[in-house]
Amino acid sequence: MCGIIGRVGDGNAIETLLTGLENLEYRGYDSAGVAVQNGSGIAVQKRSGKVEELKETIADRSLDGAVGIGHTRWSTHGPPTDENAHPHTDGTQDVAVVHNGIIENYAELKARLAKRGYEFTSDTDTEVIPHLIQYYLDEGYENETAFRRAIDELEGSYAVTAMCSGEHVLYAARQGSPLVVGMEDGEYFLASDVPAFLEYTETVVYLEDGDVVIVDEEGVEFTDLEGNPIARESETVDWDPEQAGKGEFDHFMLKEIHEQPTALAQAIEGRIDPENGRIALSDFDPGTFEGIEAVQLVACGTSYHAALYGSLFLNQAGVRSTALLANEYSVAAPPIDENTLVIAVTQSGETADTLNALRRANREGANTVTVSNVVGSTAAREADDALFIRAGPEIGVAATKTFSSQAVMLTLLGDRIARDVRGESAADLESLLPELASIPDRVERVLETSTADRIAQRYEDSESYFFIGRGLGFPVALEGALKFKEITYEHAEGFASGELKHGPLALVTPKTPVFAIFTGDEDEKTLKNAEEAQTRGAPVVAVCPDDHRAADVADEHLWIPNTEPDLAGLLANVQLQLVSYHAADLLDRPIDKPRNLAKSVTVE
C-alpha cells in the first residue's frame, strides 16, 4: 500500500526522488520521506503529511547526493507521525531503509536486538531492518552480506530498499510485495510501481519473490538470496508518460473516466472480428479449456464486481461459475481440483488477497488465468496464462476505466470458455460483436451528453443513495455504490433489485434516491422494484435509453444508448461514475486520494 522510489546515477537525486513520490501519491499515504548520500553520510528528511509539505521542509535544507531512496507510507504499525515515517535508520544513521509490506516476526527480532543494546525510536515493524543490517555490520560483515543476512531473517511480505553510508549502492529484495527496476543511460531506479519513474525510462525489470538486486553506477546485478546470479529479462512499458498526468482535467479520476473509449478500443483491438462473427484471443487456442467443469473468479473491490459480471455471463451461457471474494477464499473456497478453472481478476496484479487465492488454486492443481492490467505483475507470472486488459496506467484510487476493460475481457474470455466446455458460443456473436465494436463510440456519446452533474447537484443533500440492478446490472449497481462511497464519503449501497423488498426498503425515505439500472433483461421486474421505492417517497433515477418506459416513470433519467443486454451495464456504469465524481466534487472531497484508501492493497 506504500510507495518506494530509489535512484542511482549522476547529479543530484533529490528532485528525482520527490518526483517519484509525487507520482506514487495515488497509492495512498499519510507520511513521506527521503534519504540521500550527501558525501559525509546519509541525510534523512521525513514527516507526516503530504509530499508537498515534505518538499517545503527540504527547501530549508541542503540534501545533495547522487544516490537516494524515498517512501510514501500508509500506516499499519503505528500512527502517522514523523517518527514512524520512512526511511528508517539504525542508531548511527549508517543504514537507511524503506519497506513495503509487513514483517510478521518483527516483535521477536525487535526484542532480540533491543536486548543487545539497539535502540528503537518508532512503532513500526520496518525499523527492525536497519538495526538488523547494522547488527551484522557490527559483527564484521561487508555491506552486501549484512543486507542478505538481515533479509534472510525476515518473515512476512516485503519490498525492501536499503543503502549504507559511504557507498553509492542500493540493495533491494522482494518477497510478496511488488518491486520493479528501471534503467536508462547510466541512471537506475527502484520503485514499487512503474509510474514512479515513467518519465525517466520505459525499460523495466519486474522482480520476482526471492530476488535480491544490487544497483550501483555500473548497472544492476540480479541474484537470489544466496548471491547466485539469476537472469531477469527487461521489458519496454508501452505507456506514454503523459498518460500518468492529469492533462486538461481537474482530477485523475475524471481523466480516466474520459479515457474509457480509448481503453475499451485498446482492449478489443485484434480480439474481435465482427464481420465474421469471431472472437480471437491469441493466447487461448480452441480447446484450451476442454475438461473444465467449474469456473471460480477471485477478486477484491472493483475487480470483484468485474468478476461477478464475468461469472453471471458464464452462468447465462450454461457454464457453472462463481465469483468469490479473494480475501474469503482461504476460509470458504469451494472444492478445487484439476477440472477447476480459477480466474484471478486484479488491476495491478499485486493485490495480496488475490495472490493468496491464486496460489491456493495453483497448489490444489487448478487451471489458473490472470486478468490484469500489468504485464509483468506477480499474478500474471504465477498463473498458467494471462489476459491483459490494455487500459494503460490508472492513477486515481477509485478504479474506473479498468472496471470497464475487465468486464469486456471477461466477456470475451467467457465466450472462449463456453465454446470449449459446451461446444457453443456464450452469446449470439453476430449481434453481440458489432455492438461490442461500437462500445467505445457509445461511451464517448455518453460522456459528451451526460447530465450527471445536474443530478448530483439535485440530490446533494440526500442521506443515503441506493443502486439497484438485475442480472448483469447487479454488479454495475454494486460498483456504482462502491464508487459513490469511496469518493464522496456518503452512505451508498448496491442491491440486486429484487432484494430491495427483503429488508433495504425499510431504509427508503424521500432523502434516499434510488438509481435503477435497466439493461434490457427483465426490466419490468426492475421497474416494479423501483416503483416500490418510489411509492414510499424515494426519488428514482432511471439509467436507460430514452425510449424506455422507465424514463417516463422515473423522477430523473440518465441516458444510455440502446445496445445488447450483455453490454448495457457498461454504459450505465459510465453514468454512475460521473454521478459519483460530480457529487464528490460538490462536497470538495480529495477525489483522487480518498481517505484511508490505497490504489494497490499489497498486505492482507
Coordinates of C-alpha atoms in Angstrom, one line a residue:
M1 CA 0.0 0.0 0.0
C2 CA 3.0 2.3 0.3
G3 CA 5.3 3.7 -2.3
I4 CA 9.0 3.2 -2.9
I5 CA 11.4 5.1 -5.1
G6 CA 15.2 4.7 -5.3
R7 CA 17.7 6.3 -7.7
V8 CA 21.4 5.8 -8.6
G9 CA 23.1 8.0 -11.2
D10 CA 25.0 11.2 -11.8
G11 CA 23.9 14.5 -10.4
N12 CA 21.5 15.2 -7.5
A13 CA 18.9 12.5 -6.7
I14 CA 16.6 14.6 -4.6
E15 CA 14.5 16.1 -7.5
T16 CA 14.0 12.6 -9.0
L17 CA 13.1 11.2 -5.6
L18 CA 10.5 13.9 -5.0
T19 CA 9.0 13.5 -8.4
G20 CA 8.8 9.8 -7.9
L21 CA 7.0 10.3 -4.6
E22 CA 4.5 12.6 -6.2
N23 CA 3.9 10.1 -8.9
L24 CA 3.2 7.5 -6.2
E25 CA 0.7 9.6 -4.3
Y26 CA -2.2 7.8 -5.9
R27 CA -1.3 4.7 -3.9
G28 CA -2.5 6.4 -0.7
Y29 CA -0.2 7.5 2.1
D30 CA -0.1 9.6 5.3
S31 CA 3.6 10.4 5.6
A32 CA 6.6 10.7 3.3
G33 CA 10.4 10.9 3.5
V34 CA 13.7 10.7 1.6
A35 CA 17.3 9.8 2.4
V36 CA 20.4 10.6 0.3
Q37 CA 24.1 10.0 0.4
N38 CA 25.4 13.6 1.0
G39 CA 29.1 13.0 0.8
S40 CA 29.6 12.7 4.5
G41 CA 27.0 10.2 5.4
I42 CA 23.2 9.6 5.0
A43 CA 20.9 12.6 5.3
V44 CA 17.3 11.9 6.1
Q45 CA 14.3 14.2 5.9
K46 CA 10.8 12.8 6.7
R47 CA 7.5 13.9 8.1
S48 CA 3.8 13.1 8.4
G49 CA 1.6 14.7 5.9
K50 CA 1.8 15.2 2.1
V51 CA 4.7 15.2 -0.3
E52 CA 4.2 18.9 -0.8
E53 CA 4.8 19.5 2.9
L54 CA 7.9 17.4 2.7
K55 CA 9.2 19.5 -0.2
E56 CA 8.7 22.6 1.8
T57 CA 10.7 21.2 4.7
I58 CA 13.5 20.1 2.3
A59 CA 13.6 23.6 0.8
D60 CA 15.2 24.8 4.0
R61 CA 17.9 22.2 3.9
S62 CA 20.6 21.1 1.6
L63 CA 20.1 17.5 0.6
D64 CA 22.6 16.7 -2.1
G65 CA 23.6 13.3 -3.4
A66 CA 23.6 11.1 -6.4
V67 CA 22.1 8.1 -4.6
G68 CA 18.9 8.1 -2.6
I69 CA 15.7 6.5 -1.5
G70 CA 12.2 7.8 -0.8
H71 CA 8.9 6.5 0.5
T72 CA 5.2 7.3 1.0
R73 CA 3.8 5.4 4.0
W74 CA 0.3 4.2 4.8
S75 CA 0.1 3.4 8.5
T76 CA 0.0 -0.2 9.5
H77 CA 2.3 -0.5 12.6
G78 CA 2.0 2.8 14.5
P79 CA 0.1 6.1 13.7
P80 CA 1.2 8.6 11.1
T81 CA 3.9 10.5 12.9
D82 CA 7.2 12.0 11.9
E83 CA 9.0 9.2 13.9
N84 CA 7.0 6.4 12.1
A85 CA 7.6 7.9 8.6
H86 CA 10.2 6.2 6.3
P87 CA 13.1 6.0 5.7
H88 CA 14.2 4.3 8.9
T89 CA 17.8 4.2 10.1
D90 CA 19.9 2.4 12.6
G91 CA 21.1 4.2 15.7
T92 CA 24.2 5.6 13.9
Q93 CA 22.4 6.6 10.7
D94 CA 24.8 4.5 8.7
V95 CA 22.0 2.4 7.2
A96 CA 18.7 3.7 5.8
V97 CA 15.8 1.5 4.7
V98 CA 12.4 1.9 3.1
H99 CA 10.0 -1.0 3.2
N100 CA 6.5 -2.0 1.9
G101 CA 4.7 -5.0 3.5
I102 CA 4.5 -6.5 6.9
I103 CA 7.3 -8.2 8.9
E104 CA 5.5 -10.8 10.8
N105 CA 8.3 -11.7 13.2
Y106 CA 9.3 -8.1 13.9
A107 CA 8.4 -8.3 17.6
E108 CA 10.8 -11.3 18.1
L109 CA 13.5 -9.5 16.1
K110 CA 13.0 -6.2 18.0
A111 CA 13.2 -7.9 21.4
R112 CA 16.4 -9.7 20.4
L113 CA 18.0 -6.5 19.0
A114 CA 16.9 -4.4 22.0
K115 CA 18.4 -6.9 24.3
R116 CA 21.7 -6.3 22.6
G117 CA 21.5 -2.6 23.0
Y118 CA 19.9 -1.4 19.8
E119 CA 17.5 1.5 20.5
F120 CA 14.2 1.9 18.6
T121 CA 12.5 5.2 18.1
S122 CA 9.4 4.3 16.2
D123 CA 6.4 2.0 16.4
T124 CA 7.0 0.4 13.0
D125 CA 7.9 -3.1 12.1
T126 CA 10.2 -1.7 9.4
E127 CA 12.7 -0.3 12.0
V128 CA 14.0 -3.8 12.8
I129 CA 15.5 -4.0 9.3
P130 CA 18.2 -1.2 9.5
H131 CA 19.0 -2.3 13.0
L132 CA 19.4 -5.9 11.8
I133 CA 21.6 -4.8 9.0
Q134 CA 23.7 -2.8 11.4
Y135 CA 24.0 -5.8 13.8
Y136 CA 25.6 -7.8 11.0
L137 CA 27.8 -4.8 10.1
D138 CA 28.9 -4.7 13.7
E139 CA 29.7 -8.4 13.5
G140 CA 32.2 -7.6 10.8
Y141 CA 30.3 -8.5 7.6
E142 CA 30.5 -6.4 4.4
N143 CA 27.5 -4.3 3.5
E144 CA 26.1 -6.7 0.9
T145 CA 26.5 -9.7 3.1
A146 CA 24.9 -7.9 6.1
F147 CA 21.9 -7.0 3.9
R148 CA 21.5 -10.5 2.7
R149 CA 21.7 -11.9 6.2
A150 CA 19.2 -9.4 7.5
I151 CA 16.7 -10.2 4.7
D152 CA 17.1 -13.9 5.4
E153 CA 15.7 -13.4 8.9
L154 CA 12.6 -11.6 7.8
E155 CA 9.2 -13.4 7.8
G156 CA 6.2 -12.0 6.0
S157 CA 5.8 -9.8 2.9
Y158 CA 8.3 -7.1 1.9
A159 CA 9.8 -5.0 -0.7
V160 CA 12.9 -3.5 0.9
T161 CA 15.4 -1.0 -0.5
A162 CA 18.4 0.0 1.6
M163 CA 21.6 2.0 1.4
C164 CA 24.7 2.1 3.6
S165 CA 26.9 5.1 4.3
G166 CA 30.0 5.6 2.3
E167 CA 29.0 3.9 -1.0
H168 CA 26.9 4.7 -4.0
V169 CA 24.9 1.4 -3.9
L170 CA 21.3 0.4 -3.3
Y171 CA 20.3 -3.0 -2.1
A172 CA 16.9 -4.3 -2.6
A173 CA 14.9 -7.5 -2.1
R174 CA 11.3 -8.6 -2.7
Q175 CA 9.0 -11.2 -1.1
G176 CA 5.3 -10.9 -1.7
S177 CA 5.3 -7.1 -2.3
P178 CA 6.0 -5.5 -5.7
L179 CA 9.3 -4.0 -6.8
V180 CA 10.5 -3.0 -10.2
V181 CA 13.8 -1.8 -11.6
G182 CA 14.1 1.0 -14.3
M183 CA 17.2 1.6 -16.4
E184 CA 18.1 4.4 -18.7
D185 CA 21.6 5.6 -19.9
G186 CA 23.5 5.1 -16.6
E187 CA 20.6 6.1 -14.4
Y188 CA 18.9 3.3 -12.4
F189 CA 15.7 3.3 -10.4
L190 CA 13.9 1.1 -7.9
A191 CA 10.2 1.5 -7.3
S192 CA 7.0 -0.1 -6.1
D193 CA 5.3 0.8 -9.3
V194 CA 6.3 1.9 -12.8
P195 CA 4.6 5.3 -12.8
A196 CA 7.2 6.4 -10.1
F197 CA 9.9 6.7 -12.8
L198 CA 7.9 6.6 -16.1
E199 CA 9.0 10.0 -17.3
Y200 CA 12.7 8.9 -17.0
T201 CA 12.6 5.4 -18.6
E202 CA 10.4 2.9 -20.2
T203 CA 12.8 0.0 -19.7
V204 CA 11.9 -2.1 -16.7
V205 CA 12.6 -5.4 -15.0
Y206 CA 10.0 -6.8 -12.7
L207 CA 11.4 -8.6 -9.7
E208 CA 10.1 -11.9 -8.5
D209 CA 9.8 -13.3 -5.0
G210 CA 13.2 -14.2 -3.6
D211 CA 15.1 -11.8 -5.8
V212 CA 17.9 -9.6 -4.5
V213 CA 19.4 -6.8 -6.6
I214 CA 22.4 -4.6 -6.1
V215 CA 22.3 -1.3 -8.0
D216 CA 25.3 0.9 -8.5
E217 CA 26.6 3.4 -11.1
E218 CA 27.8 0.5 -13.2
G219 CA 24.5 -1.3 -13.5
V220 CA 22.2 -3.8 -11.8
E221 CA 23.1 -7.3 -10.6
F222 CA 20.2 -9.8 -10.1
T223 CA 20.8 -12.6 -7.7
D224 CA 18.9 -14.9 -5.3
L225 CA 19.3 -14.6 -1.6
E226 CA 22.4 -16.7 -1.5
G227 CA 24.1 -14.5 -4.1
N228 CA 23.8 -16.8 -7.1
P229 CA 23.3 -14.8 -10.4
I230 CA 19.9 -15.1 -11.9
A231 CA 18.6 -13.9 -15.3
R232 CA 15.7 -11.3 -15.5
E233 CA 14.6 -10.0 -18.8
S234 CA 13.9 -6.4 -19.3
E235 CA 10.7 -5.2 -20.9
T236 CA 9.5 -2.0 -22.5
V237 CA 6.5 -0.4 -20.9
D238 CA 4.2 0.9 -23.7
W239 CA 2.7 3.6 -21.5
D240 CA 3.1 7.2 -22.6
P241 CA 4.4 9.3 -19.7
E242 CA 1.6 11.8 -20.5
Q243 CA -0.9 9.1 -19.5
A244 CA 0.3 9.4 -15.9
G245 CA -0.6 13.1 -15.9
K246 CA -3.9 14.9 -15.4
G247 CA -3.7 16.9 -18.7
E248 CA -6.7 19.2 -19.0
F249 CA -8.7 17.5 -16.3
D250 CA -9.0 18.6 -12.7
H251 CA -8.6 15.1 -11.4
F252 CA -7.1 11.8 -12.5
M253 CA -10.5 10.1 -11.9
L254 CA -12.3 12.4 -14.4
K255 CA -9.5 12.0 -16.9
E256 CA -9.6 8.2 -16.6
I257 CA -13.4 8.2 -16.9
H258 CA -13.0 10.0 -20.2
E259 CA -10.2 7.6 -21.3
Q260 CA -12.7 4.7 -21.3
P261 CA -13.4 4.9 -25.1
T262 CA -9.7 4.6 -25.8
A263 CA -9.2 1.9 -23.1
L264 CA -12.0 -0.2 -24.5
A265 CA -10.8 0.2 -28.1
Q266 CA -7.4 -1.0 -27.0
A267 CA -9.0 -3.9 -25.1
I268 CA -10.9 -5.3 -28.1
E269 CA -8.3 -4.4 -30.8
G270 CA -7.4 -7.5 -32.7
R271 CA -9.5 -9.6 -30.4
I272 CA -12.9 -9.4 -32.2
D273 CA -13.9 -9.9 -35.8
P274 CA -17.4 -8.6 -36.1
E275 CA -17.7 -9.2 -39.9
N276 CA -17.0 -12.9 -39.5
G277 CA -18.6 -13.3 -36.0
R278 CA -15.4 -14.4 -34.4
I279 CA -13.5 -13.8 -31.1
A280 CA -9.8 -14.2 -31.4
L281 CA -7.8 -14.4 -28.2
S282 CA -4.4 -15.3 -29.4
D283 CA -3.2 -16.8 -26.1
F284 CA -6.2 -19.1 -25.8
D285 CA -6.5 -21.5 -28.7
P286 CA -9.6 -23.6 -29.2
G287 CA -9.6 -26.4 -26.7
T288 CA -7.6 -24.5 -24.1
F289 CA -10.4 -25.1 -21.5
E290 CA -11.6 -28.5 -22.5
G291 CA -12.4 -30.6 -19.5
I292 CA -13.2 -27.7 -17.2
E293 CA -16.2 -28.4 -15.0
A294 CA -16.3 -25.3 -12.9
V295 CA -15.0 -21.8 -13.0
Q296 CA -14.1 -19.7 -10.0
L297 CA -13.3 -16.0 -10.3
V298 CA -11.5 -14.5 -7.4
A299 CA -11.0 -10.7 -6.8
C300 CA -11.4 -7.8 -4.4
G301 CA -13.2 -4.5 -4.6
T302 CA -13.9 -3.2 -8.1
S303 CA -12.2 -6.2 -9.6
Y304 CA -14.7 -8.4 -7.7
H305 CA -17.6 -6.6 -9.4
A306 CA -16.0 -7.2 -12.8
A307 CA -15.5 -10.8 -11.7
L308 CA -19.2 -11.0 -10.8
Y309 CA -20.0 -9.6 -14.2
G310 CA -17.9 -12.3 -15.9
S311 CA -19.4 -15.0 -13.7
L312 CA -23.0 -14.1 -14.4
F313 CA -22.2 -14.0 -18.2
L314 CA -20.7 -17.6 -17.9
N315 CA -23.7 -18.8 -16.0
Q316 CA -26.1 -17.4 -18.6
A317 CA -24.0 -19.4 -21.1
G318 CA -24.6 -22.6 -19.2
V319 CA -21.1 -22.8 -17.6
R320 CA -21.0 -23.4 -13.8
S321 CA -19.3 -20.3 -12.5
T322 CA -18.9 -18.5 -9.1
A323 CA -17.4 -15.1 -8.2
L324 CA -15.6 -15.2 -4.9
L325 CA -14.1 -12.5 -2.7
A326 CA -10.4 -13.3 -2.7
N327 CA -10.0 -12.4 1.0
E328 CA -12.6 -15.1 1.9
Y329 CA -11.2 -17.7 -0.4
S330 CA -8.8 -19.2 2.1
V331 CA -11.7 -19.5 4.6
A332 CA -14.5 -20.8 2.4
A333 CA -13.3 -21.8 -1.1
P334 CA -15.5 -24.3 -3.0
P335 CA -13.9 -27.6 -3.9
I336 CA -10.9 -27.2 -6.2
D337 CA -9.4 -29.9 -8.5
E338 CA -7.7 -30.3 -11.8
N339 CA -11.0 -29.7 -13.6
T340 CA -11.5 -26.3 -12.0
L341 CA -10.5 -23.0 -13.7
V342 CA -9.6 -20.2 -11.3
I343 CA -9.5 -16.7 -12.8
A344 CA -7.8 -14.1 -10.7
V345 CA -9.0 -10.6 -11.6
T346 CA -6.7 -7.8 -10.4
Q347 CA -5.9 -4.4 -11.9
S348 CA -2.4 -4.3 -10.5
G349 CA -1.6 -8.0 -10.4
E350 CA -0.2 -7.4 -6.9
T351 CA -3.3 -7.5 -4.7
A352 CA -2.2 -9.6 -1.7
D353 CA -5.5 -11.4 -1.1
T354 CA -6.0 -12.2 -4.8
L355 CA -2.4 -13.5 -5.0
N356 CA -3.0 -15.8 -2.0
A357 CA -6.2 -17.1 -3.6
L358 CA -4.3 -17.7 -6.9
R359 CA -1.5 -19.5 -5.0
R360 CA -4.0 -21.8 -3.2
A361 CA -5.6 -22.6 -6.6
N362 CA -2.2 -23.5 -8.0
R363 CA -1.4 -25.7 -5.0
E364 CA -4.7 -27.6 -5.5
G365 CA -3.8 -28.3 -9.1
A366 CA -6.4 -26.0 -10.7
N367 CA -6.0 -24.4 -14.1
T368 CA -5.3 -20.7 -13.5
V369 CA -5.7 -17.5 -15.5
T370 CA -5.0 -13.9 -14.5
V371 CA -6.9 -10.9 -16.0
S372 CA -4.8 -7.9 -15.3
N373 CA -3.6 -4.5 -16.5
V374 CA 0.1 -5.0 -15.7
V375 CA 2.1 -7.3 -18.0
G376 CA 5.0 -8.0 -15.5
S377 CA 2.8 -8.3 -12.4
T378 CA 3.2 -11.2 -9.9
A379 CA -0.3 -12.5 -10.7
A380 CA 0.5 -12.6 -14.4
R381 CA 3.7 -14.5 -13.8
E382 CA 2.2 -17.0 -11.3
A383 CA -0.9 -18.0 -13.3
D384 CA -0.8 -20.6 -16.0
D385 CA -2.0 -17.9 -18.5
A386 CA -2.7 -14.2 -18.5
L387 CA -5.1 -11.9 -20.4
F388 CA -4.2 -8.2 -20.3
I389 CA -6.8 -5.5 -20.5
R390 CA -4.6 -2.9 -22.1
A391 CA -6.2 0.0 -20.2
G392 CA -2.9 2.0 -19.7
P393 CA -1.9 3.5 -16.3
E394 CA -4.7 4.2 -13.9
I395 CA -3.7 6.7 -11.2
G396 CA -6.9 7.5 -9.4
V397 CA -7.5 5.3 -6.4
A398 CA -11.1 4.8 -7.4
A399 CA -10.9 2.4 -10.4
T400 CA -12.9 3.4 -13.4
K401 CA -11.5 2.5 -16.9
T402 CA -10.1 -0.7 -15.6
F403 CA -13.5 -2.0 -14.5
S404 CA -14.9 -1.5 -18.0
S405 CA -12.0 -3.2 -19.6
Q406 CA -12.0 -6.1 -17.2
A407 CA -15.7 -6.7 -17.8
V408 CA -15.2 -6.7 -21.6
M409 CA -12.2 -9.0 -21.3
L410 CA -14.1 -11.4 -19.1
T411 CA -16.9 -11.4 -21.7
L412 CA -14.5 -12.4 -24.4
L413 CA -12.8 -15.0 -22.2
G414 CA -16.2 -16.3 -21.2
D415 CA -17.1 -17.0 -24.8
R416 CA -13.9 -19.0 -25.3
I417 CA -14.6 -21.0 -22.2
A418 CA -18.2 -21.7 -23.2
R419 CA -17.2 -22.9 -26.6
D420 CA -14.6 -25.2 -25.1
V421 CA -16.8 -26.5 -22.3
R422 CA -20.2 -26.6 -24.1
G423 CA -19.3 -26.6 -27.7
E424 CA -21.2 -23.4 -28.5
S425 CA -20.7 -19.7 -28.1
A426 CA -21.8 -17.9 -24.9
A427 CA -23.9 -15.4 -27.0
D428 CA -25.2 -14.6 -30.4
L429 CA -21.9 -13.3 -31.7
E430 CA -23.5 -12.0 -34.9
S431 CA -25.4 -9.4 -32.9
L432 CA -23.0 -9.1 -29.9
L433 CA -19.8 -8.3 -31.7
P434 CA -20.9 -5.4 -33.8
E435 CA -22.4 -3.9 -30.6
L436 CA -19.1 -4.5 -28.8
A437 CA -17.1 -2.9 -31.6
S438 CA -19.3 0.2 -31.2
I439 CA -19.0 0.4 -27.4
P440 CA -16.1 2.9 -27.4
D441 CA -18.1 5.3 -29.6
R442 CA -21.2 4.8 -27.4
V443 CA -19.2 5.5 -24.3
E444 CA -18.0 8.7 -25.9
R445 CA -21.5 9.8 -26.6
V446 CA -22.5 9.2 -23.0
L447 CA -19.6 11.3 -21.9
E448 CA -20.5 14.1 -24.3
T449 CA -24.2 14.3 -23.3
S450 CA -24.3 13.2 -19.6
T451 CA -26.4 15.2 -17.2
A452 CA -24.8 13.5 -14.2
D453 CA -23.6 16.9 -12.8
R454 CA -27.1 18.2 -12.6
I455 CA -28.4 15.1 -11.0
A456 CA -25.6 15.1 -8.5
Q457 CA -26.5 18.6 -7.6
R458 CA -30.2 17.9 -7.2
Y459 CA -29.6 15.1 -4.7
E460 CA -26.6 16.6 -3.0
D461 CA -28.4 16.8 0.4
S462 CA -29.6 13.2 0.5
E463 CA -29.0 10.9 3.4
S464 CA -28.3 7.6 1.5
Y465 CA -28.0 6.5 -2.1
F466 CA -29.3 3.2 -3.3
F467 CA -28.3 1.5 -6.6
I468 CA -30.2 -1.5 -8.0
G469 CA -29.9 -3.8 -11.0
R470 CA -30.8 -7.2 -12.1
G471 CA -28.7 -9.8 -13.9
L472 CA -25.6 -8.1 -15.4
G473 CA -27.0 -4.8 -14.0
F474 CA -26.4 -6.1 -10.4
P475 CA -22.6 -5.9 -10.4
V476 CA -22.9 -2.5 -12.0
A477 CA -25.2 -1.5 -9.1
L478 CA -22.6 -2.7 -6.6
E479 CA -19.8 -0.9 -8.5
G480 CA -21.9 2.3 -8.7
A481 CA -22.4 2.3 -4.9
L482 CA -18.7 1.5 -4.2
K483 CA -17.6 4.4 -6.4
F484 CA -20.0 6.7 -4.6
K485 CA -19.0 5.8 -1.1
E486 CA -15.3 5.7 -2.0
I487 CA -15.0 9.3 -3.1
T488 CA -18.0 11.1 -1.5
Y489 CA -17.8 9.6 1.9
E490 CA -21.6 9.4 1.8
H491 CA -23.6 6.3 2.6
A492 CA -24.4 4.2 -0.5
E493 CA -25.5 0.6 -1.1
G494 CA -25.9 -1.6 -4.1
F495 CA -28.5 -4.3 -4.3
A496 CA -29.9 -6.9 -6.7
S497 CA -33.2 -5.1 -7.5
G498 CA -35.3 -8.0 -6.2
E499 CA -33.6 -7.8 -2.8
L500 CA -34.9 -4.2 -2.2
K501 CA -38.1 -5.5 -0.7
H502 CA -36.3 -8.1 1.5
G503 CA -35.1 -5.5 4.1
P504 CA -33.5 -2.5 2.4
L505 CA -36.9 -1.0 1.6
A506 CA -37.2 -0.2 5.4
L507 CA -34.4 2.4 4.9
V508 CA -36.1 4.2 2.0
T509 CA -37.1 7.8 2.5
P510 CA -37.6 10.9 0.4
K511 CA -33.9 11.5 1.2
T512 CA -32.8 8.2 -0.4
P513 CA -32.5 8.4 -4.2
V514 CA -32.6 5.1 -6.0
F515 CA -30.5 4.7 -9.1
A516 CA -32.1 1.9 -11.2
I517 CA -30.1 0.2 -14.0
F518 CA -32.0 -1.1 -17.0
T519 CA -30.1 -3.4 -19.3
G520 CA -33.0 -4.8 -21.4
D521 CA -33.0 -8.1 -19.4
E522 CA -36.2 -8.5 -17.2
D523 CA -36.5 -4.7 -17.0
E524 CA -40.2 -4.9 -16.0
K525 CA -39.2 -6.5 -12.7
T526 CA -36.5 -3.9 -12.0
L527 CA -39.0 -1.2 -12.8
K528 CA -41.6 -2.7 -10.4
N529 CA -38.9 -2.7 -7.7
A530 CA -38.0 0.9 -8.4
E531 CA -41.7 1.9 -8.3
E532 CA -42.0 0.2 -4.8
A533 CA -39.3 2.6 -3.6
Q534 CA -40.9 5.5 -5.4
T535 CA -44.3 4.9 -3.7
R536 CA -42.6 5.2 -0.4
G537 CA -41.2 8.6 -1.3
A538 CA -37.9 7.8 -2.7
P539 CA -36.9 9.6 -5.9
V540 CA -35.9 7.2 -8.7
V541 CA -33.2 7.9 -11.3
A542 CA -33.5 5.6 -14.3
V543 CA -30.3 4.7 -16.2
C544 CA -31.8 3.6 -19.5
P545 CA -32.3 4.6 -23.2
D546 CA -34.7 7.5 -24.0
D547 CA -37.4 5.2 -25.4
H548 CA -37.5 3.0 -22.3
R549 CA -40.7 3.1 -20.2
A550 CA -38.6 3.7 -17.1
A551 CA -37.6 7.1 -18.4
D552 CA -41.2 8.3 -18.2
V553 CA -41.9 6.7 -14.8
A554 CA -38.7 7.9 -13.0
D555 CA -38.1 11.3 -11.4
E556 CA -34.8 11.7 -13.3
H557 CA -33.2 9.9 -16.2
L558 CA -29.6 9.2 -17.2
W559 CA -29.4 8.3 -20.9
I560 CA -27.6 5.3 -22.3
P561 CA -27.8 4.2 -26.0
N562 CA -29.7 1.1 -26.9
T563 CA -27.5 -1.9 -27.1
E564 CA -27.3 -5.6 -26.2
P565 CA -28.2 -6.5 -22.6
D566 CA -24.8 -8.1 -22.2
L567 CA -23.2 -4.6 -22.7
A568 CA -25.8 -2.1 -21.5
G569 CA -24.4 -2.3 -18.0
L570 CA -21.0 -0.9 -19.2
L571 CA -22.7 2.2 -20.5
A572 CA -24.8 2.6 -17.3
N573 CA -21.6 2.3 -15.3
V574 CA -20.1 5.4 -17.0
Q575 CA -23.1 7.5 -16.0
L576 CA -22.8 6.3 -12.4
Q577 CA -19.1 7.0 -12.3
L578 CA -19.9 10.6 -13.4
V579 CA -22.6 11.0 -10.8
S580 CA -20.1 9.9 -8.1
Y581 CA -17.4 12.2 -9.4
H582 CA -19.7 15.3 -9.5
A583 CA -21.2 14.5 -6.1
A584 CA -17.7 14.3 -4.6
D585 CA -16.6 17.5 -6.4
L586 CA -19.6 19.4 -4.9
L587 CA -18.6 18.2 -1.5
D588 CA -15.0 19.2 -2.2
R589 CA -13.6 15.8 -1.4
P590 CA -10.0 14.8 -2.3
I591 CA -11.3 12.7 -5.3
D592 CA -8.0 11.1 -6.4
K593 CA -6.8 10.3 -2.9
P594 CA -9.8 9.3 -0.8
R595 CA -9.1 9.0 2.9
N596 CA -8.0 5.6 4.3
L597 CA -7.8 4.0 0.9
A598 CA -4.9 2.9 -1.3
K599 CA -4.7 2.1 -5.0
S600 CA -2.9 -1.3 -4.6
V601 CA -3.6 -3.3 -1.4
T602 CA -0.4 -5.4 -1.1
V603 CA -1.0 -6.5 2.5
E604 CA -3.8 -8.7 3.9

